[in-house]
Short mmCIF file of C-alpha atoms in Angstrom, two decimals:
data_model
loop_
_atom_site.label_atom_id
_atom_site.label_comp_id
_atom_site.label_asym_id
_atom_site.label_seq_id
_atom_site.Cartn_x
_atom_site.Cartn_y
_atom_site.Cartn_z
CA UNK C 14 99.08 74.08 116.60
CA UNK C 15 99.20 75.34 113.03
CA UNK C 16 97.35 78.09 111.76
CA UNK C 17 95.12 77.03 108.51
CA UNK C 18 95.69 80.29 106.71
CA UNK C 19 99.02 80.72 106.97
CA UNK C 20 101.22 80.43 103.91
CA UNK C 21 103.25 76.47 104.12
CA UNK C 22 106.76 76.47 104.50
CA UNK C 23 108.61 75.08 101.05
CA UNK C 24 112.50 73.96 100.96
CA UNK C 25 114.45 75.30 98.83
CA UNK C 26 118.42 75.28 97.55
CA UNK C 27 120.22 77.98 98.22
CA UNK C 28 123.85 78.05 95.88
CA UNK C 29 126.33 79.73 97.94
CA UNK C 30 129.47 78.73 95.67
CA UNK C 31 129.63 82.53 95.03
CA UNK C 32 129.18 83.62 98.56
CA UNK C 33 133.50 84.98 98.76
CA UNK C 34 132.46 87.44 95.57
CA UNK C 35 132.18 91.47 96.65
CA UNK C 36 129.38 93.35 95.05
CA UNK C 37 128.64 97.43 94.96
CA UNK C 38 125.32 98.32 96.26
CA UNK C 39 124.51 101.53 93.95
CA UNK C 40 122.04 103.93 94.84
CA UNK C 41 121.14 106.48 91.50
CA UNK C 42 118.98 108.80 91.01
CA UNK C 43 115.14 108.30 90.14
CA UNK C 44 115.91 109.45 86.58
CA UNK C 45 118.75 107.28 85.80
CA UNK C 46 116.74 104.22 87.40
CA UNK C 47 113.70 105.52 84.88
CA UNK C 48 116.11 105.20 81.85
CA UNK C 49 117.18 102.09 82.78
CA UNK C 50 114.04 100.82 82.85
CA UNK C 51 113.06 102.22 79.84
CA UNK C 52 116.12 100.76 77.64
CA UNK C 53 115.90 97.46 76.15
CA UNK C 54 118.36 94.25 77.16
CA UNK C 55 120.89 94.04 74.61
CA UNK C 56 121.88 97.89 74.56
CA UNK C 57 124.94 99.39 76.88
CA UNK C 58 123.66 101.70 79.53
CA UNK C 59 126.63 103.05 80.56
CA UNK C 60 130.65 103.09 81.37
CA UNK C 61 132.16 103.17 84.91
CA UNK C 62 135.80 104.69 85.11
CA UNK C 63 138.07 104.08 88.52
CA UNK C 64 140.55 106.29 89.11
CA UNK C 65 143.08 105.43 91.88
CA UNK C 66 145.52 108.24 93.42
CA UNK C 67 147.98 106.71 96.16
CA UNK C 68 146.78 108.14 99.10
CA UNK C 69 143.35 108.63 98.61
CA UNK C 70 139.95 106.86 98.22
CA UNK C 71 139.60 105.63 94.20
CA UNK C 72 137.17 108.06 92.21
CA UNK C 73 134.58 106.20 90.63
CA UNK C 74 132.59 107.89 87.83
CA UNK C 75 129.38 107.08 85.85
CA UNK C 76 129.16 107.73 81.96
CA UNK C 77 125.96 107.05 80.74
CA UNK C 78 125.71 105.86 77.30
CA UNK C 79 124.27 107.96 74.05
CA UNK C 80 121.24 105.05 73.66
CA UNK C 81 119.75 106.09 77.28
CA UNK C 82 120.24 109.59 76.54
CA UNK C 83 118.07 109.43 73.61
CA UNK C 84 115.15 107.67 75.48
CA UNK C 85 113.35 110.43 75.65
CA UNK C 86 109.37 110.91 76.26
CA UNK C 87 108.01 114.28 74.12
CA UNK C 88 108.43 117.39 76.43
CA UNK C 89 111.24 115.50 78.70
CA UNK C 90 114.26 116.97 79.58
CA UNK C 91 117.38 116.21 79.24
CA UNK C 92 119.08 114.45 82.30
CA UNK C 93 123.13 115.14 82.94
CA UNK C 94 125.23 112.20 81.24
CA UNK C 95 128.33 112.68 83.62
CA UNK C 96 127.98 111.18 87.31
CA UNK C 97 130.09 110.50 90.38
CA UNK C 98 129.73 108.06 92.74
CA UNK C 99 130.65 108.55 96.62
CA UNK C 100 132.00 105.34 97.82
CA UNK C 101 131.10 104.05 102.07
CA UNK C 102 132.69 101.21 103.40
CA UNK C 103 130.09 98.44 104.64
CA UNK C 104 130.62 98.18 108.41
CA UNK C 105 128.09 96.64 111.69
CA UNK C 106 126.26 94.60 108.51
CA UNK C 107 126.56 92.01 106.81
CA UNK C 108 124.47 92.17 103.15
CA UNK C 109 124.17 89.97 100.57
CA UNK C 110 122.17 90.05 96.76
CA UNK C 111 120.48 87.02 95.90
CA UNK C 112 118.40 85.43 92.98
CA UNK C 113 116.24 83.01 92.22
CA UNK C 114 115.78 80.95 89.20
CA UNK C 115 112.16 79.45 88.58
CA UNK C 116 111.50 76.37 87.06
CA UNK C 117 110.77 76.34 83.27
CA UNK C 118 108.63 72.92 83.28
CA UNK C 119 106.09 73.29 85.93
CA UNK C 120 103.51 70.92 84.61
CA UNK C 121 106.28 67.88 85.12
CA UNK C 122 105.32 64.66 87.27
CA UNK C 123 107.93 65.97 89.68
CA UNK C 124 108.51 69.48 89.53
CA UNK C 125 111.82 70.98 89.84
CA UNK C 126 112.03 72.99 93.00
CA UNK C 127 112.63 76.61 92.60
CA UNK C 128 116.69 77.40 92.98
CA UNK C 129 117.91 80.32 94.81
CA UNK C 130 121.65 81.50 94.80
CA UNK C 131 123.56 83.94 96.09
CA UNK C 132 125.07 86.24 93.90
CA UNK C 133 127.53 87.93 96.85
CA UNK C 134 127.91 89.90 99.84
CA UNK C 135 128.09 93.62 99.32
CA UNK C 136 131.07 95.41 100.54
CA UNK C 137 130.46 98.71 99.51
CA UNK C 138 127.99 101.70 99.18
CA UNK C 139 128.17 104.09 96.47
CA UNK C 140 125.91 106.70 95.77
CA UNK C 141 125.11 108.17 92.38
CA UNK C 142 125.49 112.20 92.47
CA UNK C 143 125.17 114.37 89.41
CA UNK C 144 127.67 117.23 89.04
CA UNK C 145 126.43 120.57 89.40
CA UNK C 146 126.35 122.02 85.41
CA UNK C 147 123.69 123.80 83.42
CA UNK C 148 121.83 120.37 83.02
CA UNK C 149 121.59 119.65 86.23
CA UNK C 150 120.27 122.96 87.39
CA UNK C 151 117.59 122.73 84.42
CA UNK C 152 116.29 119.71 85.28
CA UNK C 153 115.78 120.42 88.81
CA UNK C 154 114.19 123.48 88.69
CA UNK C 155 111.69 121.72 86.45
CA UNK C 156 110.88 119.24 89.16
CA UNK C 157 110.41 122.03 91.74
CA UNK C 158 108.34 123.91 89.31
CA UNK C 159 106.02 120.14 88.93
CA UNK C 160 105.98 119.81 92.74
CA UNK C 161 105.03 122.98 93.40
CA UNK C 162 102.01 122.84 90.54
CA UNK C 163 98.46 122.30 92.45
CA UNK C 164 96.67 119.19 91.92
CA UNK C 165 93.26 121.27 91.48
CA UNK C 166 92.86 124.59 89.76
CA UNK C 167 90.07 126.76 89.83
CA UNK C 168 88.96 127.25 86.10
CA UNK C 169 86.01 129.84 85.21
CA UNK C 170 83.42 128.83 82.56
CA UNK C 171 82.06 131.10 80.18
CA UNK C 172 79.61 128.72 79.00
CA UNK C 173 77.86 125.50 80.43
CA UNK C 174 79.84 122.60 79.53
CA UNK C 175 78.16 119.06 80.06
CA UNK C 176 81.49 117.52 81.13
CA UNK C 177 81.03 119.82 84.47
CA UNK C 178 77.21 120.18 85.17
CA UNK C 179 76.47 118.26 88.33
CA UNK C 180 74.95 115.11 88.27
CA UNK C 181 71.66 114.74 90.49
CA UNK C 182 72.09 111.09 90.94
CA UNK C 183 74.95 108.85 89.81
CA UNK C 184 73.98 105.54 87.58
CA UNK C 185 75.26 103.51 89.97
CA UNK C 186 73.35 104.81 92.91
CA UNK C 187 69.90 104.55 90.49
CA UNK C 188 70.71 100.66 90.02
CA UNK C 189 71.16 99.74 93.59
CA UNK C 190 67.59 101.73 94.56
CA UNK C 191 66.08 99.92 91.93
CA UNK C 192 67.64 96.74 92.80
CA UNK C 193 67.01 97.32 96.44
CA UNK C 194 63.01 98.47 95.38
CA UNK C 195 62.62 94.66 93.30
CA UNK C 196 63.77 92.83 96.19
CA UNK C 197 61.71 94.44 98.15
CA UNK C 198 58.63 93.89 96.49
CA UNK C 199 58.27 90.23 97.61
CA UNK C 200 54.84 88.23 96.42
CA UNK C 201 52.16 87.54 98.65
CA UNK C 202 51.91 83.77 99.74
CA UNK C 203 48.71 82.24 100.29
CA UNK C 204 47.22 82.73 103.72
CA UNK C 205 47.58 79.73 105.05
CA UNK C 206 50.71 78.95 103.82
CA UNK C 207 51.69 81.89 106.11
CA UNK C 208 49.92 80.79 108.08
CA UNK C 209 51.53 77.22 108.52
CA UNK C 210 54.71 78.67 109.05
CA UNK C 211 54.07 80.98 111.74
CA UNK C 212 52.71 78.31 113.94
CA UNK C 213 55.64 76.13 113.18
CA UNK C 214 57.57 79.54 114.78
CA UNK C 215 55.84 79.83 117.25
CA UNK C 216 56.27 76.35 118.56
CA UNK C 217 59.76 76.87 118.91
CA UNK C 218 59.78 80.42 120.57
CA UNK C 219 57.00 81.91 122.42
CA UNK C 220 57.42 85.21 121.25
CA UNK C 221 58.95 87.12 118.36
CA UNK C 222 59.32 90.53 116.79
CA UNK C 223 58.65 91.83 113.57
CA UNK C 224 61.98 91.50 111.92
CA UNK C 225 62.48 88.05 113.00
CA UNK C 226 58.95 87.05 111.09
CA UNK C 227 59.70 89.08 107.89
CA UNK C 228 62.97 87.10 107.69
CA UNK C 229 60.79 83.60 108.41
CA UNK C 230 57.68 84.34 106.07
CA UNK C 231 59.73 86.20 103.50
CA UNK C 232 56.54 88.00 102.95
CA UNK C 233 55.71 92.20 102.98
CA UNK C 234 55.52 93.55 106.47
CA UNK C 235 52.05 95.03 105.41
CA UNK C 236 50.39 92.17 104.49
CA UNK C 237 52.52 89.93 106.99
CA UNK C 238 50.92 92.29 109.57
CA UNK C 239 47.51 92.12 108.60
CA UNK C 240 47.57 88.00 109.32
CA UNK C 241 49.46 88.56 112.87
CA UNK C 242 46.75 90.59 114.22
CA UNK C 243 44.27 87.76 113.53
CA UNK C 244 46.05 85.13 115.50
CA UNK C 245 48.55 86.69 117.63
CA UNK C 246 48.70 89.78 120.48
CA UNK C 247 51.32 92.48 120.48
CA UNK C 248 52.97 92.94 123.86
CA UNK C 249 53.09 96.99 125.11
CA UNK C 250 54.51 95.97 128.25
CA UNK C 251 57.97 94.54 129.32
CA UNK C 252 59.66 91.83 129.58
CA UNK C 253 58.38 90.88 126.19
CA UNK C 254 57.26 94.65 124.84
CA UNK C 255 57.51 95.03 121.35
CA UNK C 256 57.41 91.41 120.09
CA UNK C 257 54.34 89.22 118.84
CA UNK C 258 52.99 86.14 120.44
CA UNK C 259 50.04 83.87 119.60
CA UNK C 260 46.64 84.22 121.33
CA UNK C 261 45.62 81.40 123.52
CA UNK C 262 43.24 79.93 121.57
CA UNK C 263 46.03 79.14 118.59
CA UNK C 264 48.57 78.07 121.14
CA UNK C 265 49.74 74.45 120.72
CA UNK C 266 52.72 73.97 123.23
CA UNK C 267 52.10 73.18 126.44
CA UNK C 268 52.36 75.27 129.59
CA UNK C 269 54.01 74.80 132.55
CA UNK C 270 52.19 73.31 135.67
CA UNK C 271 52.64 75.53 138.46
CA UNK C 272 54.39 74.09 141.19
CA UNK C 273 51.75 74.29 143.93
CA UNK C 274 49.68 72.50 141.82
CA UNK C 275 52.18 70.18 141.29
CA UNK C 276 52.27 69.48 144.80
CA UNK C 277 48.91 69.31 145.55
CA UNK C 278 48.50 66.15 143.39
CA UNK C 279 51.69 64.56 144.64
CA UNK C 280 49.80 64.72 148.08
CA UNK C 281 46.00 63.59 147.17
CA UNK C 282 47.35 60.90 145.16
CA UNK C 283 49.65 59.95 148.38
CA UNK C 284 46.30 60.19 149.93
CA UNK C 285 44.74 57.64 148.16
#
């Protein structure tokens, strides 16, 4: 059985024509990945240089490019433009970057279906690692120094300032009492409109508390109480302690015949 609130399952393509292609999964630094969000499309961000020694893994270094340097907020620092990158073989995975394409006309009698494709399986890690200069050092220390800064400071005031003084009630709380005060005043129906529906009530239950009224009559407890006491008793005693029901000269449903009576009929009118 299907749940009704769960999302429905759409087909879609999937192009795997470039499923044989190896990709780099590249892990930089939160202020490289800043910049890069920062710089525009049709600007270079950086150079990558691959240096291969016979022998040995291939050194792979990041140059980033003069444009991201300069994309710079007032009061930032500086961030290091030379990088290396530490390269890790993919193994026990198998990973993959895809992408999807969404449909430009939307509004069309039959609407394309949204395309997703498979840009390659990644077969290597490299991670982004800034060499240890001046720069570097600099721009660290002011991230410790941030860290480290308390959200709240004590500050002492020479003078009252309005921004600070404490606020005995908030607007928002003074809205809802007075919204919560209009409701409550409810108008007074006519007696014996009350009236009327009370003994409707009560001809479905036998007894009833206070709440359970209010809600019927949608009138003030006050008054609503003043009319109860006219036609109906309040139980003090269990099972029914705490709840209204009408007196018996008001009551319209009909009571049970006890049995004995029951059976006393039974046998005069066998009797006869």
């Amino acid at each position: 059985m299907s749940n009704p609130n769960s999302v429905p399952h759409l087909d879609r393509e999937l192009d795997l024509s470039n499923t044989g292609r190896g990709v780099w999964l590249v892990k930089v630094p939160k202020y490289i990945a800043n910049k890069w969000d920062k710089a525009p499309g049709d600007i270079e961000v950086g150079k990558l240089k691959i240096s291969r020694i016979p022998g040995q893994k291939a050194q792979v270094q990041l140059s980033l490019s003069e444009g991201v340097l300069c994309l710079k907020d007032p009061g930032e620092q500086t961030i290091p433009k030379e990088h290396r990158l530490d390269v890790s073989n993919v193994t026990r995975q198998s990973l993959g970057v895809f992408s999807h394409a969404v449909p430009a006309n939307t509004d069309a009698v039959v609407p394309e279906s949204e395309k997703l494709y498979m840009e390659g399986r990644i077969v290597q890690k490299l991670e982004c690692r800034p060499y240890a200069d001046s720069i570097y050092y600099k721009l660290k220390s002011e991230s410790i120094r941030k860290a480290s800064m308390p959200q709240r400071q004590v500050q002492q005031l020479e003078r009252i300032v309005q921004n600070f003084k404490p606020i005995s009630d908030h607007k928002h709380n003074i809205e809802y009492q007075e919204k919560k005060k209009a409701e409550g005043k409810k108008a007074r129906d006519d007696k014996e409109a009350v009236l009327n529906v009370l003994f409707a009530a009560f001809e479905k239950h036998q007894y009833y508390n206070i709440k359970d009224l209010q809600k019927i009559t949608r009138q003030p407890i006050v008054y609503l109480k003043e009319i109860l006491k006219e036609v109906c008793n309040y139980n003090l005693k269990n099972p029914h302690k705490n709840m209204w029901e009408l007196k018996p000269e008001y009551r319209h449903y009909k009571q049970e015949v006890p049995v004995e009576q029951k059976e006393e009929k039974s046998q005069s009118s066998d009797s006869d």
